Amino acid sequence: MDELPVAQSIKISNITCDSFKICWDMDPRDVPTKLVAKAVPLPMTVRGHWFLSPRTEYTVAVQTASKQVDGDYAVSEWSEIIEFCTADYSTVHLNQLMQKAEVISGRMLRFSVFYRNQSKEVCEGGRMLPSLKDNSGSHGSPISGELRGIFFSCNTEFNTGKPPQDSPYGRRRFQVRADVLFNPGTNLYFGDFYCMYTAYHYVVLVLAPRGSAGDAFCKQRLPPLDIADNRFLTCTRAEEEGGGGVGGEGEGGGLVFRHAQDVNLEVIYTEPLELALGEVDEISGHQLMSMSTSNAKKDPSCKTCNISVGR
């Protein structure tokens, strides 16, 4: 038989975090009975279906095949190689991830300050400046390498109710009253859920002042959370709980803040912060470098913090 024609004008479209649509031009006189494709890097394959990873650059080539009378296939030469990159997690995927995080978040504990440890702060003109989020966590998180912010923690020790004295990020600690960053004028978003081959799980949340550039970024990409009613980080008015709170927001008292007990919260504040609003001190505990999450890779085999697509 004549040599099969090679597919031409290959186009990739409808790209998601784990799928894409491919089309091509063929000689109308010849209708192949089968399409064969190869992708690099090799995707995981189950029963002939590809499972692609999010935010990954792939190259794809195709060939056509026609079944012969003896049962074998005649195949064409490989086409040109096409390059494309899969997308980040959509909000649908992030909601699936958030639901898995909610399952293990545990009870809510009160706290009063956000804090961050570092050997040296990135400051300018008396302000702490946002920096670009690294590539730690889920491979498909849309904030990695895209969102600028300042990382804070808020977890407390269960026996003291205060921030822990150990840290992986340096001995200098900046801490600020919780209501400075988190109040009724702040929007809260879910950003990620991951672990690093250990029993510890991390939830990344974003605090963005309403109407800020960070808020606009998150509205297009991340699931919003009700600041007064979610499983990770809450801000409620003290009078609603019949007790005192932090700061002076609202009539009859301040605000009450709670964090999830059973996950490590990484909170990103999207705007510059005046150093004068907080205070700097040195921790008395150890610097636990093994606990650092800087550019940490997510465990793709963990059943607790992975969803059915990508890694």
mmCIF file of C-alpha atoms in Angstrom:
data_model
loop_
_atom_site.group_PDB
_atom_site.id
_atom_site.type_symbol
_atom_site.label_atom_id
_atom_site.label_comp_id
_atom_site.label_asym_id
_atom_site.label_seq_id
_atom_site.Cartn_x
_atom_site.Cartn_y
_atom_site.Cartn_z
ATOM 1 C CA MET A 1 0.000 0.000 0.000
ATOM 2 C CA ASP A 2 1.045 3.625 -0.377
ATOM 3 C CA GLU A 3 2.972 5.218 2.471
ATOM 4 C CA LEU A 4 0.613 6.803 5.023
ATOM 5 C CA PRO A 5 0.665 10.603 5.086
ATOM 6 C CA VAL A 6 2.092 12.426 8.090
ATOM 7 C CA ALA A 7 -0.302 14.530 10.196
ATOM 8 C CA GLN A 8 0.114 18.251 9.545
ATOM 9 C CA SER A 9 -0.764 21.557 11.303
ATOM 10 C CA ILE A 10 -1.145 19.980 14.722
ATOM 11 C CA LYS A 11 -2.948 22.228 17.220
ATOM 12 C CA ILE A 12 -3.298 21.906 20.991
ATOM 13 C CA SER A 13 -6.324 23.510 22.701
ATOM 14 C CA ASN A 14 -8.637 23.217 25.742
ATOM 15 C CA ILE A 15 -5.651 22.746 28.039
ATOM 16 C CA THR A 16 -6.434 21.989 31.693
ATOM 17 C CA CYS A 17 -4.259 20.779 34.557
ATOM 18 C CA ASP A 18 -4.569 17.162 33.389
ATOM 19 C CA SER A 19 -5.972 17.123 29.849
ATOM 20 C CA PHE A 20 -5.873 18.751 26.416
ATOM 21 C CA LYS A 21 -7.488 18.537 22.993
ATOM 22 C CA ILE A 22 -5.389 17.793 19.920
ATOM 23 C CA CYS A 23 -6.351 18.164 16.259
ATOM 24 C CA TRP A 24 -4.489 18.030 12.962
ATOM 25 C CA ASP A 25 -4.891 18.200 9.183
ATOM 26 C CA MET A 26 -4.874 15.089 7.006
ATOM 27 C CA ASP A 27 -5.103 14.271 3.323
ATOM 28 C CA PRO A 28 -8.895 13.867 2.831
ATOM 29 C CA ARG A 29 -8.333 10.889 0.555
ATOM 30 C CA ASP A 30 -6.858 8.812 3.328
ATOM 31 C CA VAL A 31 -8.700 8.085 6.586
ATOM 32 C CA PRO A 32 -6.478 6.281 9.080
ATOM 33 C CA THR A 33 -8.101 3.831 11.441
ATOM 34 C CA LYS A 34 -5.975 4.730 14.479
ATOM 35 C CA LEU A 35 -4.089 7.641 16.033
ATOM 36 C CA VAL A 36 -0.898 6.947 17.945
ATOM 37 C CA ALA A 37 0.598 9.661 20.163
ATOM 38 C CA LYS A 38 3.612 9.971 22.414
ATOM 39 C CA ALA A 39 4.298 12.555 25.103
ATOM 40 C CA VAL A 40 7.498 13.550 26.887
ATOM 41 C CA PRO A 41 7.840 13.470 29.845
ATOM 42 C CA LEU A 42 5.897 10.217 29.910
ATOM 43 C CA PRO A 43 2.522 10.617 31.625
ATOM 44 C CA MET A 44 1.164 7.942 33.923
ATOM 45 C CA THR A 45 -1.017 5.605 31.852
ATOM 46 C CA VAL A 46 -3.902 3.498 33.122
ATOM 47 C CA ARG A 47 -5.818 1.321 30.640
ATOM 48 C CA GLY A 48 -4.671 3.466 27.762
ATOM 49 C CA HIS A 49 -5.637 6.785 29.362
ATOM 50 C CA TRP A 50 -3.042 9.433 30.103
ATOM 51 C CA PHE A 51 -2.916 11.130 33.496
ATOM 52 C CA LEU A 52 -0.997 14.353 33.057
ATOM 53 C CA SER A 53 0.510 16.466 35.820
ATOM 54 C CA PRO A 54 -0.442 20.140 36.231
ATOM 55 C CA ARG A 55 1.951 22.951 35.357
ATOM 56 C CA THR A 56 4.223 20.603 33.404
ATOM 57 C CA GLU A 57 5.796 21.187 29.995
ATOM 58 C CA TYR A 58 5.100 18.355 27.551
ATOM 59 C CA THR A 59 6.094 17.635 23.974
ATOM 60 C CA VAL A 60 3.670 15.668 21.806
ATOM 61 C CA ALA A 61 3.972 14.008 18.420
ATOM 62 C CA VAL A 62 1.457 11.869 16.510
ATOM 63 C CA GLN A 63 1.446 9.257 13.800
ATOM 64 C CA THR A 64 -1.385 7.550 11.942
ATOM 65 C CA ALA A 65 -1.891 3.853 11.466
ATOM 66 C CA SER A 66 -3.990 1.690 9.155
ATOM 67 C CA LYS A 67 -4.841 -1.934 9.874
ATOM 68 C CA GLN A 68 -3.778 -4.418 7.222
ATOM 69 C CA VAL A 69 -5.531 -7.597 6.107
ATOM 70 C CA ASP A 70 -3.015 -9.687 8.048
ATOM 71 C CA GLY A 71 -3.902 -7.859 11.269
ATOM 72 C CA ASP A 72 -0.729 -5.790 11.480
ATOM 73 C CA TYR A 73 -0.648 -1.996 11.245
ATOM 74 C CA ALA A 74 1.088 0.183 8.705
ATOM 75 C CA VAL A 75 2.201 3.411 10.394
ATOM 76 C CA SER A 76 3.262 6.821 9.175
ATOM 77 C CA GLU A 77 6.342 8.761 10.178
ATOM 78 C CA TRP A 78 6.076 10.826 13.358
ATOM 79 C CA SER A 79 4.729 14.305 12.926
ATOM 80 C CA GLU A 80 6.399 17.508 14.002
ATOM 81 C CA ILE A 81 6.855 17.891 17.766
ATOM 82 C CA ILE A 82 4.457 20.264 19.535
ATOM 83 C CA GLU A 83 5.262 21.831 22.915
ATOM 84 C CA PHE A 84 2.682 22.924 25.492
ATOM 85 C CA CYS A 85 2.307 23.343 29.250
ATOM 86 C CA THR A 86 -0.581 22.019 31.318
ATOM 87 C CA ALA A 87 -2.532 24.473 33.463
ATOM 88 C CA ASP A 88 -2.750 25.012 37.226
ATOM 89 C CA TYR A 89 -5.461 23.530 39.395
ATOM 90 C CA SER A 90 -8.840 25.105 38.731
ATOM 91 C CA THR A 91 -11.033 26.281 41.606
ATOM 92 C CA VAL A 92 -12.922 22.974 41.240
ATOM 93 C CA HIS A 93 -9.728 21.059 41.982
ATOM 94 C CA LEU A 94 -8.787 23.428 44.801
ATOM 95 C CA ASN A 95 -12.206 22.902 46.367
ATOM 96 C CA GLN A 96 -11.591 19.150 46.281
ATOM 97 C CA LEU A 97 -8.233 19.722 47.955
ATOM 98 C CA MET A 98 -9.824 21.996 50.548
ATOM 99 C CA GLN A 99 -12.441 19.390 51.410
ATOM 100 C CA LYS A 100 -9.690 16.873 52.112
ATOM 101 C CA ALA A 101 -7.933 19.408 54.343
ATOM 102 C CA GLU A 102 -11.127 20.076 56.272
ATOM 103 C CA VAL A 103 -11.342 16.412 57.231
ATOM 104 C CA ILE A 104 -8.132 16.543 59.297
ATOM 105 C CA SER A 105 -8.170 20.164 60.487
ATOM 106 C CA GLY A 106 -9.253 19.329 64.048
ATOM 107 C CA ARG A 107 -10.780 21.617 66.644
ATOM 108 C CA MET A 108 -10.212 25.370 66.656
ATOM 109 C CA LEU A 109 -7.883 27.012 69.198
ATOM 110 C CA ARG A 110 -7.737 30.693 70.113
ATOM 111 C CA PHE A 111 -4.705 32.791 69.193
ATOM 112 C CA SER A 112 -3.806 36.478 69.335
ATOM 113 C CA VAL A 113 -0.756 37.099 67.104
ATOM 114 C CA PHE A 114 0.643 36.276 63.687
ATOM 115 C CA TYR A 115 4.402 35.697 63.642
ATOM 116 C CA ARG A 116 7.275 34.905 61.294
ATOM 117 C CA ASN A 117 10.867 33.862 61.913
ATOM 118 C CA GLN A 118 13.777 34.789 59.704
ATOM 119 C CA SER A 119 17.493 35.399 60.027
ATOM 120 C CA LYS A 120 17.124 38.688 58.148
ATOM 121 C CA GLU A 121 13.982 40.538 57.082
ATOM 122 C CA VAL A 122 13.466 41.924 53.578
ATOM 123 C CA CYS A 123 12.604 45.512 54.461
ATOM 124 C CA GLU A 124 12.589 48.910 52.809
ATOM 125 C CA GLY A 125 11.766 52.232 54.397
ATOM 126 C CA GLY A 126 10.556 50.642 57.610
ATOM 127 C CA ARG A 127 8.230 48.242 55.796
ATOM 128 C CA MET A 128 8.313 44.472 55.360
ATOM 129 C CA LEU A 129 7.901 43.741 51.653
ATOM 130 C CA PRO A 130 6.027 40.901 49.921
ATOM 131 C CA SER A 131 8.133 38.342 48.064
ATOM 132 C CA LEU A 132 7.246 35.845 45.344
ATOM 133 C CA LYS A 133 5.748 32.579 46.566
ATOM 134 C CA ASP A 134 8.183 29.705 45.948
ATOM 135 C CA ASN A 135 7.338 26.330 44.373
ATOM 136 C CA SER A 136 6.676 24.435 47.586
ATOM 137 C CA GLY A 137 3.473 22.463 47.983
ATOM 138 C CA SER A 138 1.153 21.078 45.330
ATOM 139 C CA HIS A 139 2.512 21.143 41.797
ATOM 140 C CA GLY A 140 -0.716 22.657 40.489
ATOM 141 C CA SER A 141 -1.263 25.415 43.043
ATOM 142 C CA PRO A 142 -1.918 28.658 41.108
ATOM 143 C CA ILE A 143 -0.140 30.817 43.709
ATOM 144 C CA SER A 144 3.300 29.175 43.340
ATOM 145 C CA GLY A 145 5.673 31.481 41.505
ATOM 146 C CA GLU A 146 2.811 33.943 40.900
ATOM 147 C CA LEU A 147 1.538 35.506 44.146
ATOM 148 C CA ARG A 148 3.580 37.983 46.167
ATOM 149 C CA GLY A 149 3.102 38.061 49.913
ATOM 150 C CA ILE A 150 4.604 37.818 53.376
ATOM 151 C CA PHE A 151 4.468 34.432 55.093
ATOM 152 C CA PHE A 152 3.157 34.247 58.642
ATOM 153 C CA SER A 153 2.280 31.484 61.086
ATOM 154 C CA CYS A 154 -0.343 31.497 63.797
ATOM 155 C CA ASN A 155 -0.240 27.995 65.269
ATOM 156 C CA THR A 156 0.081 27.852 69.027
ATOM 157 C CA GLU A 157 1.371 25.257 71.483
ATOM 158 C CA PHE A 158 -1.598 23.406 72.935
ATOM 159 C CA ASN A 159 -0.242 23.573 76.505
ATOM 160 C CA THR A 160 0.617 27.308 76.555
ATOM 161 C CA GLY A 161 -1.654 28.881 73.944
ATOM 162 C CA LYS A 162 1.381 30.829 72.681
ATOM 163 C CA PRO A 163 3.580 30.568 69.569
ATOM 164 C CA PRO A 164 6.191 27.782 69.753
ATOM 165 C CA GLN A 165 9.752 28.699 70.666
ATOM 166 C CA ASP A 166 11.258 26.495 67.946
ATOM 167 C CA SER A 167 11.413 27.530 64.279
ATOM 168 C CA PRO A 168 13.033 26.363 61.026
ATOM 169 C CA TYR A 169 13.470 29.881 59.656
ATOM 170 C CA GLY A 170 15.785 31.725 62.010
ATOM 171 C CA ARG A 171 15.979 33.035 65.564
ATOM 172 C CA ARG A 172 14.597 36.524 64.902
ATOM 173 C CA ARG A 173 10.809 36.623 65.279
ATOM 174 C CA PHE A 174 8.515 39.390 64.123
ATOM 175 C CA GLN A 175 5.037 39.219 65.569
ATOM 176 C CA VAL A 176 2.015 41.407 65.063
ATOM 177 C CA ARG A 177 -1.422 41.557 66.661
ATOM 178 C CA ALA A 178 -3.846 39.319 64.786
ATOM 179 C CA ASP A 179 -6.341 42.109 64.067
ATOM 180 C CA VAL A 180 -3.728 44.100 62.159
ATOM 181 C CA LEU A 181 -3.714 41.490 59.366
ATOM 182 C CA PHE A 182 -7.072 39.786 59.852
ATOM 183 C CA ASN A 183 -10.279 41.745 60.349
ATOM 184 C CA PRO A 184 -13.664 42.317 58.677
ATOM 185 C CA GLY A 185 -11.880 44.306 55.948
ATOM 186 C CA THR A 186 -9.800 41.256 54.945
ATOM 187 C CA ASN A 187 -10.709 38.530 52.472
ATOM 188 C CA LEU A 188 -9.514 34.981 53.145
ATOM 189 C CA TYR A 189 -8.725 32.353 50.509
ATOM 190 C CA PHE A 190 -7.696 28.692 50.454
ATOM 191 C CA GLY A 191 -4.416 28.186 48.563
ATOM 192 C CA ASP A 192 -3.026 24.677 49.078
ATOM 193 C CA PHE A 193 -2.844 21.478 51.158
ATOM 194 C CA TYR A 194 0.250 19.288 51.196
ATOM 195 C CA CYS A 195 2.773 17.228 53.150
ATOM 196 C CA MET A 196 6.491 16.509 52.684
ATOM 197 C CA TYR A 197 6.771 12.729 53.187
ATOM 198 C CA THR A 198 5.994 13.177 56.906
ATOM 199 C CA ALA A 199 2.931 13.010 59.152
ATOM 200 C CA TYR A 200 2.762 16.832 59.242
ATOM 201 C CA HIS A 201 0.261 18.450 56.892
ATOM 202 C CA TYR A 202 0.285 22.083 55.800
ATOM 203 C CA VAL A 203 -2.591 24.317 54.725
ATOM 204 C CA VAL A 204 -1.757 27.527 52.849
ATOM 205 C CA LEU A 205 -4.201 30.404 53.277
ATOM 206 C CA VAL A 206 -4.096 33.902 51.768
ATOM 207 C CA LEU A 207 -5.091 37.070 53.651
ATOM 208 C CA ALA A 208 -5.797 39.900 51.219
ATOM 209 C CA PRO A 209 -7.132 43.332 52.223
ATOM 210 C CA ARG A 210 -10.397 43.857 50.381
ATOM 211 C CA GLY A 211 -9.877 45.634 47.058
ATOM 212 C CA SER A 212 -6.077 45.179 47.039
ATOM 213 C CA ALA A 213 -4.070 43.824 44.097
ATOM 214 C CA GLY A 214 -3.607 40.565 45.995
ATOM 215 C CA ASP A 215 -7.354 40.327 46.504
ATOM 216 C CA ALA A 216 -7.982 40.782 42.767
ATOM 217 C CA PHE A 217 -5.446 38.039 41.990
ATOM 218 C CA CYS A 218 -7.039 35.586 44.431
ATOM 219 C CA LYS A 219 -10.631 36.235 43.348
ATOM 220 C CA GLN A 220 -9.809 34.860 39.915
ATOM 221 C CA ARG A 221 -7.957 31.755 41.132
ATOM 222 C CA LEU A 222 -8.714 30.638 44.703
ATOM 223 C CA PRO A 223 -11.761 29.458 46.677
ATOM 224 C CA PRO A 224 -12.913 32.173 49.125
ATOM 225 C CA LEU A 225 -13.520 31.363 52.788
ATOM 226 C CA ASP A 226 -16.031 32.913 55.175
ATOM 227 C CA ILE A 227 -13.765 34.598 57.735
ATOM 228 C CA ALA A 228 -16.210 33.827 60.551
ATOM 229 C CA ASP A 229 -17.076 30.260 59.562
ATOM 230 C CA ASN A 230 -14.464 27.903 58.130
ATOM 231 C CA ARG A 231 -12.351 24.980 59.370
ATOM 232 C CA PHE A 232 -8.937 26.663 59.266
ATOM 233 C CA LEU A 233 -8.777 30.287 60.426
ATOM 234 C CA THR A 234 -11.619 32.424 61.813
ATOM 235 C CA CYS A 235 -12.234 35.970 62.922
ATOM 236 C CA THR A 236 -15.423 36.695 64.887
ATOM 237 C CA ARG A 237 -16.652 39.580 66.996
ATOM 238 C CA ALA A 238 -16.155 39.136 70.709
ATOM 239 C CA GLU A 239 -19.687 40.171 71.648
ATOM 240 C CA GLU A 240 -21.046 37.308 69.556
ATOM 241 C CA GLU A 241 -19.187 34.908 71.849
ATOM 242 C CA GLY A 242 -19.755 36.742 75.095
ATOM 243 C CA GLY A 243 -16.046 37.286 75.779
ATOM 244 C CA GLY A 244 -13.145 39.653 75.287
ATOM 245 C CA GLY A 245 -11.064 39.786 72.164
ATOM 246 C CA VAL A 246 -8.046 41.390 70.513
ATOM 247 C CA GLY A 247 -7.908 44.999 69.334
ATOM 248 C CA GLY A 248 -10.779 47.433 69.188
ATOM 249 C CA GLU A 249 -12.923 46.317 66.266
ATOM 250 C CA GLY A 250 -16.668 46.402 66.798
ATOM 251 C CA GLU A 251 -18.820 47.639 69.621
ATOM 252 C CA GLY A 252 -18.498 46.015 73.023
ATOM 253 C CA GLY A 253 -15.094 44.455 72.453
ATOM 254 C CA GLY A 254 -12.547 43.334 69.903
ATOM 255 C CA LEU A 255 -12.174 40.317 67.679
ATOM 256 C CA VAL A 256 -11.686 36.653 68.525
ATOM 257 C CA PHE A 257 -9.303 34.572 66.410
ATOM 258 C CA ARG A 258 -9.022 30.804 66.093
ATOM 259 C CA HIS A 259 -6.797 28.429 64.132
ATOM 260 C CA ALA A 260 -7.142 24.733 63.289
ATOM 261 C CA GLN A 261 -5.287 22.548 65.758
ATOM 262 C CA ASP A 262 -4.236 19.590 63.612
ATOM 263 C CA VAL A 263 -2.683 21.253 60.552
ATOM 264 C CA ASN A 264 0.232 23.661 60.195
ATOM 265 C CA LEU A 265 -1.097 26.907 58.777
ATOM 266 C CA GLU A 266 1.011 28.949 56.364
ATOM 267 C CA VAL A 267 -0.674 32.332 56.017
ATOM 268 C CA ILE A 268 0.303 34.698 53.189
ATOM 269 C CA TYR A 269 -0.434 38.399 53.695
ATOM 270 C CA THR A 270 -0.418 40.057 50.290
ATOM 271 C CA GLU A 271 0.515 43.665 51.140
ATOM 272 C CA PRO A 272 3.570 45.499 52.557
ATOM 273 C CA LEU A 273 3.542 45.772 56.351
ATOM 274 C CA GLU A 274 4.874 48.566 58.547
ATOM 275 C CA LEU A 275 7.421 47.176 60.997
ATOM 276 C CA ALA A 276 6.187 49.654 63.598
ATOM 277 C CA LEU A 277 2.910 47.705 63.781
ATOM 278 C CA GLY A 278 4.684 44.735 65.371
ATOM 279 C CA GLU A 279 7.729 43.862 67.410
ATOM 280 C CA VAL A 280 10.916 41.844 66.892
ATOM 281 C CA ASP A 281 12.406 39.449 69.418
ATOM 282 C CA GLU A 282 14.580 36.324 69.521
ATOM 283 C CA ILE A 283 13.178 32.869 70.160
ATOM 284 C CA SER A 284 14.638 30.836 72.995
ATOM 285 C CA GLY A 285 14.156 27.449 71.336
ATOM 286 C CA HIS A 286 15.881 25.573 68.531
ATOM 287 C CA GLN A 287 16.199 26.336 64.833
ATOM 288 C CA LEU A 288 14.706 23.187 63.267
ATOM 289 C CA MET A 289 15.977 23.350 59.687
ATOM 290 C CA SER A 290 14.421 19.967 58.848
ATOM 291 C CA MET A 291 10.967 21.534 59.234
ATOM 292 C CA SER A 292 11.528 24.173 56.568
ATOM 293 C CA THR A 293 8.980 24.202 53.730
ATOM 294 C CA SER A 294 11.062 26.360 51.358
ATOM 295 C CA ASN A 295 10.617 24.865 47.852
ATOM 296 C CA ALA A 296 9.484 21.643 49.541
ATOM 297 C CA LYS A 297 8.085 18.976 47.221
ATOM 298 C CA LYS A 298 4.713 17.453 47.954
ATOM 299 C CA ASP A 299 4.471 13.712 48.564
ATOM 300 C CA PRO A 300 2.529 12.530 45.468
ATOM 301 C CA SER A 301 1.647 9.206 47.115
ATOM 302 C CA CYS A 302 -0.092 10.591 50.218
ATOM 303 C CA LYS A 303 -3.754 9.617 50.194
ATOM 304 C CA THR A 304 -4.621 12.345 52.721
ATOM 305 C CA CYS A 305 -3.578 15.410 50.701
ATOM 306 C CA ASN A 306 -3.765 14.387 47.044
ATOM 307 C CA ILE A 307 -6.718 14.568 44.692
ATOM 308 C CA SER A 308 -7.361 12.370 41.678
ATOM 309 C CA VAL A 309 -5.681 14.651 39.132
ATOM 310 C CA GLY A 310 -2.040 15.615 38.797
ATOM 311 C CA ARG A 311 0.206 15.533 41.838
#
